[in-house]
mmCIF file of C-alpha atoms in Angstrom:
data_model
loop_
_atom_site.group_PDB
_atom_site.id
_atom_site.type_symbol
_atom_site.label_atom_id
_atom_site.label_comp_id
_atom_site.label_asym_id
_atom_site.label_seq_id
_atom_site.Cartn_x
_atom_site.Cartn_y
_atom_site.Cartn_z
ATOM 1 C CA MET A 1 -63.365 22.571 -61.115
ATOM 2 C CA THR A 2 -61.896 25.253 -63.423
ATOM 3 C CA HIS A 3 -63.855 28.053 -64.845
ATOM 4 C CA ARG A 4 -63.501 26.453 -68.263
ATOM 5 C CA ASP A 5 -65.011 23.182 -66.933
ATOM 6 C CA ALA A 6 -67.847 25.110 -65.158
ATOM 7 C CA PHE A 7 -68.694 27.017 -68.349
ATOM 8 C CA ASN A 8 -68.747 23.873 -70.479
ATOM 9 C CA ALA A 9 -70.885 21.976 -67.925
ATOM 10 C CA ALA A 10 -73.345 24.995 -67.559
ATOM 11 C CA LEU A 11 -73.642 25.532 -71.266
ATOM 12 C CA ALA A 12 -75.749 22.289 -71.599
ATOM 13 C CA HIS A 13 -78.308 23.910 -69.304
ATOM 14 C CA LEU A 14 -78.073 27.589 -70.051
ATOM 15 C CA VAL A 15 -77.708 27.444 -73.900
ATOM 16 C CA PRO A 16 -78.599 23.938 -74.808
ATOM 17 C CA GLN A 17 -78.477 24.626 -78.563
ATOM 18 C CA ALA A 18 -74.833 25.906 -78.311
ATOM 19 C CA HIS A 19 -73.997 22.776 -76.330
ATOM 20 C CA ARG A 20 -75.542 20.498 -78.988
ATOM 21 C CA MET A 21 -73.563 22.344 -81.623
ATOM 22 C CA GLY A 22 -70.415 21.301 -79.735
ATOM 23 C CA VAL A 23 -69.352 24.771 -78.563
ATOM 24 C CA ARG A 24 -66.729 24.261 -75.854
ATOM 25 C CA ALA A 25 -64.476 26.657 -73.999
ATOM 26 C CA VAL A 26 -60.847 25.826 -74.536
ATOM 27 C CA GLU A 27 -59.436 28.773 -72.635
ATOM 28 C CA LEU A 28 -61.235 30.848 -69.913
ATOM 29 C CA GLU A 29 -59.560 33.205 -67.461
ATOM 30 C CA PRO A 30 -60.329 36.761 -66.309
ATOM 31 C CA GLY A 31 -60.536 38.937 -69.372
ATOM 32 C CA ARG A 32 -59.877 36.143 -71.869
ATOM 33 C CA ILE A 33 -62.010 33.462 -73.536
ATOM 34 C CA ALA A 34 -61.633 31.097 -76.460
ATOM 35 C CA CYS A 35 -64.316 28.702 -77.618
ATOM 36 C CA ARG A 36 -64.033 25.958 -80.270
ATOM 37 C CA VAL A 37 -66.881 24.519 -82.424
ATOM 38 C CA PRO A 38 -66.612 21.532 -84.762
ATOM 39 C CA LEU A 39 -67.365 21.616 -88.424
ATOM 40 C CA ASP A 40 -68.716 18.049 -88.191
ATOM 41 C CA GLY A 41 -72.508 18.280 -87.654
ATOM 42 C CA ASN A 42 -72.615 22.031 -88.302
ATOM 43 C CA GLY A 43 -72.247 22.274 -92.026
ATOM 44 C CA ASN A 44 -74.521 23.949 -94.571
ATOM 45 C CA HIS A 45 -75.496 23.158 -98.125
ATOM 46 C CA ILE A 46 -72.092 24.060 -99.585
ATOM 47 C CA GLY A 47 -69.966 22.086 -97.079
ATOM 48 C CA THR A 48 -68.850 25.007 -94.981
ATOM 49 C CA MET A 49 -69.795 25.907 -91.466
ATOM 50 C CA TYR A 50 -73.385 27.225 -91.114
ATOM 51 C CA ALA A 51 -73.391 31.013 -90.403
ATOM 52 C CA GLY A 52 -75.624 30.573 -87.451
ATOM 53 C CA VAL A 53 -73.133 28.347 -85.738
ATOM 54 C CA LEU A 54 -70.474 31.014 -86.325
ATOM 55 C CA PHE A 55 -72.717 33.646 -84.766
ATOM 56 C CA THR A 56 -73.440 31.325 -81.785
ATOM 57 C CA VAL A 57 -69.843 30.529 -80.896
ATOM 58 C CA ALA A 58 -69.086 34.289 -81.044
ATOM 59 C CA GLU A 59 -72.116 35.355 -79.053
ATOM 60 C CA VAL A 60 -71.607 33.048 -76.090
ATOM 61 C CA LEU A 61 -68.130 34.599 -75.516
ATOM 62 C CA GLY A 62 -69.815 37.649 -73.847
ATOM 63 C CA GLY A 63 -71.475 35.505 -71.163
ATOM 64 C CA GLY A 64 -68.623 33.096 -70.738
ATOM 65 C CA ILE A 65 -65.943 35.753 -70.167
ATOM 66 C CA CYS A 66 -67.984 37.056 -67.239
ATOM 67 C CA LEU A 67 -67.705 33.843 -65.303
ATOM 68 C CA PRO A 68 -64.031 34.273 -64.263
ATOM 69 C CA SER A 69 -64.168 38.141 -64.495
ATOM 70 C CA PHE A 70 -67.176 39.016 -62.275
ATOM 71 C CA ASP A 71 -69.060 37.620 -59.249
ATOM 72 C CA LEU A 72 -72.027 36.009 -60.975
ATOM 73 C CA THR A 73 -73.786 35.507 -57.682
ATOM 74 C CA ARG A 74 -74.242 39.239 -57.645
ATOM 75 C CA TYR A 75 -74.333 40.020 -61.364
ATOM 76 C CA TYR A 76 -75.450 38.528 -64.714
ATOM 77 C CA PRO A 77 -74.656 39.356 -68.316
ATOM 78 C CA VAL A 78 -77.072 39.986 -71.133
ATOM 79 C CA VAL A 79 -76.459 40.535 -74.766
ATOM 80 C CA ARG A 80 -77.704 43.736 -76.291
ATOM 81 C CA SER A 81 -76.497 43.389 -79.817
ATOM 82 C CA VAL A 82 -73.915 41.567 -82.015
ATOM 83 C CA ARG A 83 -72.585 42.508 -85.452
ATOM 84 C CA ILE A 84 -70.841 39.903 -87.407
ATOM 85 C CA ASP A 85 -68.700 40.109 -90.550
ATOM 86 C CA PHE A 86 -68.190 36.875 -92.523
ATOM 87 C CA THR A 87 -64.740 37.172 -94.269
ATOM 88 C CA LYS A 88 -64.047 33.578 -95.511
ATOM 89 C CA PRO A 89 -65.813 30.294 -95.580
ATOM 90 C CA ALA A 90 -65.060 28.079 -92.592
ATOM 91 C CA ARG A 91 -64.047 24.564 -93.866
ATOM 92 C CA THR A 92 -62.584 23.331 -90.571
ATOM 93 C CA ASP A 93 -63.446 23.536 -86.881
ATOM 94 C CA VAL A 94 -63.421 27.150 -85.729
ATOM 95 C CA VAL A 95 -62.037 28.887 -82.590
ATOM 96 C CA ALA A 96 -63.571 32.249 -81.483
ATOM 97 C CA GLU A 97 -61.323 34.285 -79.214
ATOM 98 C CA ALA A 98 -61.968 37.522 -77.354
ATOM 99 C CA ALA A 99 -60.336 39.611 -74.647
ATOM 100 C CA LEU A 100 -61.962 42.064 -72.308
ATOM 101 C CA ASP A 101 -60.180 45.144 -71.025
ATOM 102 C CA GLY A 102 -61.331 47.399 -68.279
ATOM 103 C CA ILE A 103 -62.684 44.791 -65.914
ATOM 104 C CA GLU A 104 -62.156 47.046 -62.867
ATOM 105 C CA ALA A 105 -64.013 49.935 -64.540
ATOM 106 C CA ILE A 106 -66.906 47.640 -65.388
ATOM 107 C CA ARG A 107 -67.043 46.355 -61.705
ATOM 108 C CA THR A 108 -67.009 49.929 -60.448
ATOM 109 C CA GLU A 109 -69.794 50.974 -62.869
ATOM 110 C CA VAL A 110 -72.082 47.985 -62.044
ATOM 111 C CA GLN A 111 -71.570 48.465 -58.250
ATOM 112 C CA ALA A 112 -72.446 52.175 -58.556
ATOM 113 C CA HIS A 113 -75.326 52.036 -61.003
ATOM 114 C CA GLY A 114 -76.576 48.417 -61.025
ATOM 115 C CA ARG A 115 -75.493 47.955 -64.657
ATOM 116 C CA ALA A 116 -72.548 48.404 -66.836
ATOM 117 C CA ASP A 117 -72.110 48.159 -70.603
ATOM 118 C CA PHE A 118 -69.200 46.549 -72.259
ATOM 119 C CA THR A 119 -68.117 45.854 -75.708
ATOM 120 C CA LEU A 120 -66.470 42.557 -76.753
ATOM 121 C CA ASN A 121 -64.664 42.048 -80.121
ATOM 122 C CA ALA A 122 -64.064 38.481 -81.268
ATOM 123 C CA THR A 123 -61.998 36.946 -83.990
ATOM 124 C CA LEU A 124 -63.053 33.651 -85.428
ATOM 125 C CA ARG A 125 -60.337 31.461 -87.096
ATOM 126 C CA ASP A 126 -60.265 28.098 -88.724
ATOM 127 C CA THR A 127 -57.706 25.508 -87.736
ATOM 128 C CA THR A 128 -55.180 26.882 -90.331
ATOM 129 C CA GLY A 129 -55.398 30.340 -88.605
ATOM 130 C CA ILE A 130 -57.443 32.030 -91.369
ATOM 131 C CA VAL A 131 -59.910 34.642 -90.027
ATOM 132 C CA VAL A 132 -63.432 33.421 -91.110
ATOM 133 C CA ALA A 133 -65.411 36.067 -89.213
ATOM 134 C CA SER A 134 -65.318 38.869 -86.690
ATOM 135 C CA THR A 135 -67.841 40.291 -84.328
ATOM 136 C CA GLU A 136 -68.533 43.197 -82.170
ATOM 137 C CA GLY A 137 -70.905 42.544 -79.295
ATOM 138 C CA ALA A 138 -72.645 44.931 -77.024
ATOM 139 C CA TYR A 139 -73.255 43.390 -73.581
ATOM 140 C CA GLN A 140 -74.457 44.525 -70.240
ATOM 141 C CA LEU A 141 -73.594 43.351 -66.758
ATOM 142 C CA ARG A 142 -76.590 43.858 -64.400
ATOM 143 C CA ALA A 143 -77.007 43.458 -60.692
ATOM 144 C CA ARG A 144 -79.247 40.705 -59.485
#
């Protein structure tokens, strides 16, 4: 089973609401994640994607990127804060993407101190490539 498949299967149990929204990883490898969420079933009163759905697809990136990047039998991620900027209405499915630099430094920090902070910036685009939102999330990797 790939990391992507494992994430998609686990999402149903770990974050059932995100799973019900249709959030699915389309790319997942060490230091890189992309998740897609459909417009269908996630609209608002003006026919665009509901802001909470955009927030959700961006927020789960922080946990998801940890699956292939760190030993989750020894560590677990938590979200500390997420700031979102909505730039355009989303009228199609959306893909949220993020990359994490400094994986080795994070590993070293969590091994030495039992926790390590990291920042994850995400870009959310519609299917035509238009940026509909961006986020900056503060996460922490903690020892079990």
